[in-house]
Amino acid sequence: MARAIGRLGWRILKPTLVIAAFLALWEVAPRVGLVDPIFLPPFSTVVQAAWELIRNGQMWEHISTSLTRSLAGFAIALVVAVPAGVAIAWYRPVAELLNPVLELFRNTAALALLPVFILILGIGETSKIALVVYAAFFPILLNTISGVRTVEPLLIKSAVSLGFSPLRLFQKVILPASVPAIFTGLRMAASASILVLIAAEMAGARSGLGYLITAAQQNFEIPDMYAGILAISLVGLAYNGVLVAIERRLSRWRTQR
């Protein structure tokens, strides 16, 4: 028991030490002249700027705006991509019909289409959410296809022999066995949705973390710029943490005996 606790503590301590070392280097390097403090302020200065943005409400306004856009696009991509991935993986005619179009678009970077989205949908919320949908759709779709196609055939044969209907087969066998692959796609999609949204907000927005970073850089408020970058990192970590927690809950049956 003590050994297990020790291993767990070390697993927690290792990343903590690495992060602490990085932040210490960030704090010390500008103060001793290794980098110009004008362009890379000490970490404590950035924390003070972030606290001021939190105190006056600007940080939450920008975070909530970006989260709303990102979650809306992510949810739409999830609702569309998972059923599409299951259909493509399970039904050959669907795959043969859709694969040429999917291959064309999945090799086109989302940011390359940003001007197209803006021209067609305008510079408002619709174009930003649509760009997030596009960026998040393909990681979820491709991992869903992979997950369904790699389900153990013996599981499927056993379920069929027990008289499972197609719907029950999907519900009890295919989808549970595909959860790890699907959630890998969800985590990739969450990261992509944040990145493309920040880029879209930098190109044309009046709120959001991308706008905060660009406005701070243009006004030479460098600590505020780094505060926005830190906020993006924390939002990404929160996204990933929530998805990992949900995946563990849904995959709990794998560890049960």
Tab-separated table of C-alpha atoms in Angstrom:
chain	number	residue	atom	x	y	z
A	1	MET	CA	0.000	0.000	0.000
A	2	ALA	CA	2.772	2.402	0.967
A	3	ARG	CA	4.597	1.619	-2.275
A	4	ALA	CA	1.464	2.329	-4.317
A	5	ILE	CA	0.955	5.644	-2.515
A	6	GLY	CA	4.586	6.501	-3.139
A	7	ARG	CA	4.274	5.770	-6.867
A	8	LEU	CA	1.109	7.867	-7.070
A	9	GLY	CA	2.779	10.736	-5.240
A	10	TRP	CA	5.779	10.604	-7.569
A	11	ARG	CA	3.507	10.583	-10.617
A	12	ILE	CA	1.899	13.767	-9.325
A	13	LEU	CA	5.163	15.323	-8.181
A	14	LYS	CA	7.068	14.875	-11.463
A	15	PRO	CA	4.881	17.134	-13.652
A	16	THR	CA	4.561	19.591	-10.767
A	17	LEU	CA	8.337	19.896	-10.541
A	18	VAL	CA	8.677	20.380	-14.300
A	19	ILE	CA	6.017	23.109	-14.357
A	20	ALA	CA	7.535	24.799	-11.298
A	21	ALA	CA	10.985	24.765	-12.941
A	22	PHE	CA	9.556	26.276	-16.122
A	23	LEU	CA	7.772	29.051	-14.223
A	24	ALA	CA	10.891	29.737	-12.143
A	25	LEU	CA	12.944	30.081	-15.331
A	26	TRP	CA	10.274	32.394	-16.759
A	27	GLU	CA	10.461	34.522	-13.611
A	28	VAL	CA	14.245	34.672	-13.408
A	29	ALA	CA	15.267	34.994	-17.079
A	30	PRO	CA	13.860	38.536	-17.626
A	31	ARG	CA	15.141	39.736	-14.255
A	32	VAL	CA	18.763	38.683	-14.873
A	33	GLY	CA	18.789	39.932	-18.471
A	34	LEU	CA	18.680	36.626	-20.327
A	35	VAL	CA	15.712	38.007	-22.289
A	36	ASP	CA	14.321	41.506	-22.703
A	37	PRO	CA	11.692	42.036	-19.959
A	38	ILE	CA	9.794	44.365	-22.304
A	39	PHE	CA	9.021	41.460	-24.639
A	40	LEU	CA	8.909	38.699	-22.004
A	41	PRO	CA	7.844	40.111	-18.625
A	42	PRO	CA	8.476	38.036	-15.475
A	43	PHE	CA	5.820	35.501	-14.644
A	44	SER	CA	4.762	37.450	-11.560
A	45	THR	CA	4.077	40.504	-13.725
A	46	VAL	CA	1.903	38.419	-16.035
A	47	VAL	CA	0.013	37.022	-13.039
A	48	GLN	CA	-0.619	40.575	-11.801
A	49	ALA	CA	-1.939	41.566	-15.238
A	50	ALA	CA	-4.166	38.477	-15.315
A	51	TRP	CA	-5.513	39.292	-11.857
A	52	GLU	CA	-6.328	42.830	-12.951
A	53	LEU	CA	-8.184	41.492	-16.002
A	54	ILE	CA	-10.086	39.097	-13.740
A	55	ARG	CA	-10.861	41.834	-11.235
A	56	ASN	CA	-12.309	44.219	-13.805
A	57	GLY	CA	-14.286	41.440	-15.516
A	58	GLN	CA	-12.548	41.548	-18.896
A	59	MET	CA	-10.941	38.124	-18.601
A	60	TRP	CA	-14.212	36.341	-17.845
A	61	GLU	CA	-15.945	38.211	-20.666
A	62	HIS	CA	-13.348	37.047	-23.190
A	63	ILE	CA	-13.177	33.489	-21.818
A	64	SER	CA	-16.954	33.079	-21.776
A	65	THR	CA	-17.226	34.389	-25.338
A	66	SER	CA	-14.568	31.994	-26.624
A	67	LEU	CA	-16.017	29.082	-24.652
A	68	THR	CA	-19.502	29.713	-26.015
A	69	ARG	CA	-18.253	29.713	-29.599
A	70	SER	CA	-15.989	26.720	-29.089
A	71	LEU	CA	-18.539	24.581	-27.237
A	72	ALA	CA	-21.265	25.354	-29.769
A	73	GLY	CA	-19.077	24.318	-32.699
A	74	PHE	CA	-17.711	21.305	-30.843
A	75	ALA	CA	-21.216	20.085	-29.922
A	76	ILE	CA	-22.452	20.389	-33.517
A	77	ALA	CA	-19.394	18.526	-34.817
A	78	LEU	CA	-19.902	15.783	-32.222
A	79	VAL	CA	-23.585	15.297	-33.040
A	80	VAL	CA	-22.864	15.060	-36.775
A	81	ALA	CA	-19.493	13.269	-36.844
A	82	VAL	CA	-20.162	10.291	-34.569
A	83	PRO	CA	-23.259	9.016	-36.456
A	84	ALA	CA	-21.525	9.728	-39.776
A	85	GLY	CA	-18.440	7.817	-38.637
A	86	VAL	CA	-20.517	4.837	-37.526
A	87	ALA	CA	-22.411	4.809	-40.837
A	88	ILE	CA	-19.234	5.023	-42.922
A	89	ALA	CA	-17.488	2.308	-40.912
A	90	TRP	CA	-20.445	-0.084	-40.856
A	91	TYR	CA	-22.070	0.382	-44.266
A	92	ARG	CA	-19.806	0.001	-47.282
A	93	PRO	CA	-22.139	1.850	-49.741
A	94	VAL	CA	-22.102	4.910	-47.453
A	95	ALA	CA	-18.298	4.794	-47.295
A	96	GLU	CA	-17.986	4.484	-51.076
A	97	LEU	CA	-20.357	7.424	-51.562
A	98	LEU	CA	-18.789	9.828	-49.046
A	99	ASN	CA	-15.091	8.925	-49.036
A	100	PRO	CA	-14.079	11.012	-52.107
A	101	VAL	CA	-15.612	14.192	-50.689
A	102	LEU	CA	-14.268	13.525	-47.193
A	103	GLU	CA	-10.756	12.898	-48.510
A	104	LEU	CA	-10.889	16.207	-50.380
A	105	PHE	CA	-11.950	18.297	-47.413
A	106	ARG	CA	-10.028	16.569	-44.630
A	107	ASN	CA	-6.783	17.471	-46.392
A	108	THR	CA	-7.763	21.144	-46.518
A	109	ALA	CA	-6.642	23.045	-43.415
A	110	ALA	CA	-9.419	24.821	-41.548
A	111	LEU	CA	-7.500	28.092	-41.340
A	112	ALA	CA	-7.010	28.083	-45.114
A	113	LEU	CA	-10.799	28.270	-45.415
A	114	LEU	CA	-11.192	31.129	-42.930
A	115	PRO	CA	-11.529	33.778	-45.707
A	116	VAL	CA	-14.154	31.602	-47.396
A	117	PHE	CA	-16.203	31.269	-44.212
A	118	ILE	CA	-16.002	35.025	-43.629
A	119	LEU	CA	-17.016	35.834	-47.223
A	120	ILE	CA	-19.982	33.451	-47.168
A	121	LEU	CA	-21.154	33.771	-43.562
A	122	GLY	CA	-19.875	37.219	-42.609
A	123	ILE	CA	-17.643	38.248	-39.716
A	124	GLY	CA	-20.206	37.496	-37.007
A	125	GLU	CA	-20.656	34.479	-34.776
A	126	THR	CA	-21.849	32.148	-37.534
A	127	SER	CA	-18.544	32.075	-39.423
A	128	LYS	CA	-16.517	31.431	-36.259
A	129	ILE	CA	-18.762	28.606	-35.075
A	130	ALA	CA	-18.810	27.092	-38.571
A	131	LEU	CA	-14.997	27.139	-38.665
A	132	VAL	CA	-14.892	25.338	-35.311
A	133	VAL	CA	-17.364	22.742	-36.629
A	134	TYR	CA	-15.160	22.146	-39.664
A	135	ALA	CA	-11.972	21.833	-37.583
A	136	ALA	CA	-13.532	19.517	-34.985
A	137	PHE	CA	-15.516	17.349	-37.401
A	138	PHE	CA	-12.719	15.371	-39.023
A	139	PRO	CA	-10.796	14.230	-35.903
A	140	ILE	CA	-14.040	12.915	-34.423
A	141	LEU	CA	-15.170	11.342	-37.703
A	142	LEU	CA	-11.891	9.578	-38.492
A	143	ASN	CA	-11.409	8.218	-34.981
A	144	THR	CA	-15.007	7.021	-34.864
A	145	ILE	CA	-14.476	5.152	-38.139
A	146	SER	CA	-11.265	3.630	-36.803
A	147	GLY	CA	-12.897	2.673	-33.511
A	148	VAL	CA	-15.879	0.942	-35.132
A	149	ARG	CA	-13.772	-0.892	-37.711
A	150	THR	CA	-11.352	-2.234	-35.098
A	151	VAL	CA	-13.973	-3.709	-32.758
A	152	GLU	CA	-13.041	-7.291	-31.924
A	153	PRO	CA	-14.930	-9.488	-34.466
A	154	LEU	CA	-15.431	-12.169	-31.811
A	155	LEU	CA	-17.497	-9.727	-29.750
A	156	ILE	CA	-19.739	-9.026	-32.727
A	157	LYS	CA	-20.150	-12.717	-33.576
A	158	SER	CA	-20.984	-13.523	-29.962
A	159	ALA	CA	-23.604	-10.777	-29.801
A	160	VAL	CA	-25.182	-11.892	-33.087
A	161	SER	CA	-25.284	-15.488	-31.903
A	162	LEU	CA	-27.132	-14.323	-28.788
A	163	GLY	CA	-29.812	-12.796	-30.985
A	164	PHE	CA	-28.926	-9.101	-30.627
A	165	SER	CA	-30.817	-6.851	-33.010
A	166	PRO	CA	-28.727	-4.384	-35.067
A	167	LEU	CA	-29.751	-1.520	-32.780
A	168	ARG	CA	-28.894	-3.462	-29.637
A	169	LEU	CA	-25.629	-4.586	-31.223
A	170	PHE	CA	-24.603	-0.969	-31.722
A	171	GLN	CA	-25.790	0.039	-28.276
A	172	LYS	CA	-24.224	-2.797	-26.273
A	173	VAL	CA	-21.178	-3.801	-28.305
A	174	ILE	CA	-20.050	-1.455	-31.068
A	175	LEU	CA	-20.283	1.905	-29.313
A	176	PRO	CA	-18.855	0.795	-25.921
A	177	ALA	CA	-15.902	-0.900	-27.645
A	178	SER	CA	-15.318	2.232	-29.755
A	179	VAL	CA	-15.285	4.652	-26.800
A	180	PRO	CA	-11.457	4.936	-26.460
A	181	ALA	CA	-10.963	5.738	-30.150
A	182	ILE	CA	-13.901	8.160	-30.202
A	183	PHE	CA	-12.598	10.018	-27.177
A	184	THR	CA	-9.159	10.260	-28.726
A	185	GLY	CA	-10.873	12.046	-31.585
A	186	LEU	CA	-12.835	14.235	-29.163
A	187	ARG	CA	-9.666	15.357	-27.406
A	188	MET	CA	-7.989	16.132	-30.726
A	189	ALA	CA	-11.118	17.983	-31.854
A	190	ALA	CA	-11.264	20.006	-28.628
A	191	SER	CA	-7.690	21.159	-29.145
A	192	ALA	CA	-8.336	21.970	-32.808
A	193	SER	CA	-11.522	23.864	-31.992
A	194	ILE	CA	-9.687	26.165	-29.582
A	195	LEU	CA	-6.768	26.787	-31.937
A	196	VAL	CA	-8.829	27.674	-34.997
A	197	LEU	CA	-11.217	29.786	-32.942
A	198	ILE	CA	-8.357	31.844	-31.476
A	199	ALA	CA	-7.010	32.398	-34.994
A	200	ALA	CA	-10.480	33.436	-36.218
A	201	GLU	CA	-10.881	35.841	-33.295
A	202	MET	CA	-7.501	37.360	-34.097
A	203	ALA	CA	-8.586	37.929	-37.697
A	204	GLY	CA	-11.906	39.578	-36.983
A	205	ALA	CA	-13.670	39.848	-33.637
A	206	ARG	CA	-14.439	42.342	-30.898
A	207	SER	CA	-14.284	39.865	-28.041
A	208	GLY	CA	-12.761	36.509	-27.147
A	209	LEU	CA	-9.291	35.411	-26.090
A	210	GLY	CA	-7.908	35.761	-29.609
A	211	TYR	CA	-9.117	39.352	-29.715
A	212	LEU	CA	-7.642	39.986	-26.244
A	213	ILE	CA	-4.203	38.782	-27.352
A	214	THR	CA	-4.241	40.766	-30.593
A	215	ALA	CA	-5.522	43.965	-28.954
A	216	ALA	CA	-2.932	43.690	-26.181
A	217	GLN	CA	-0.141	43.170	-28.705
A	218	GLN	CA	-1.248	46.130	-30.824
A	219	ASN	CA	-1.486	48.383	-27.756
A	220	PHE	CA	1.845	47.050	-26.475
A	221	GLU	CA	0.234	45.743	-23.300
A	222	ILE	CA	2.564	42.760	-23.282
A	223	PRO	CA	1.652	41.362	-19.827
A	224	ASP	CA	-2.019	41.303	-20.873
A	225	MET	CA	-1.031	39.438	-24.033
A	226	TYR	CA	0.725	36.725	-22.034
A	227	ALA	CA	-2.211	36.608	-19.613
A	228	GLY	CA	-4.468	35.796	-22.573
A	229	ILE	CA	-2.075	33.079	-23.734
A	230	LEU	CA	-2.068	31.540	-20.251
A	231	ALA	CA	-5.869	31.642	-20.223
A	232	ILE	CA	-5.948	29.689	-23.500
A	233	SER	CA	-3.638	27.058	-22.003
A	234	LEU	CA	-5.838	26.695	-18.923
A	235	VAL	CA	-8.995	26.437	-21.024
A	236	GLY	CA	-7.343	23.703	-23.106
A	237	LEU	CA	-6.319	21.810	-19.961
A	238	ALA	CA	-9.857	22.087	-18.600
A	239	TYR	CA	-11.295	20.786	-21.886
A	240	ASN	CA	-8.943	17.812	-21.849
A	241	GLY	CA	-9.547	17.076	-18.167
A	242	VAL	CA	-13.320	16.990	-18.597
A	243	LEU	CA	-13.083	14.678	-21.613
A	244	VAL	CA	-10.653	12.336	-19.844
A	245	ALA	CA	-12.984	12.153	-16.820
A	246	ILE	CA	-15.992	11.356	-19.034
A	247	GLU	CA	-14.006	8.739	-20.955
A	248	ARG	CA	-12.943	7.004	-17.737
A	249	ARG	CA	-16.524	6.932	-16.530
A	250	LEU	CA	-17.815	5.481	-19.805
A	251	SER	CA	-14.951	2.975	-20.000
A	252	ARG	CA	-15.274	1.793	-16.430
A	253	TRP	CA	-16.709	-1.526	-17.631
A	254	ARG	CA	-13.314	-2.412	-19.129
A	255	THR	CA	-11.721	-2.610	-15.674
A	256	GLN	CA	-14.562	-4.497	-14.061
A	257	ARG	CA	-14.161	-8.192	-13.506
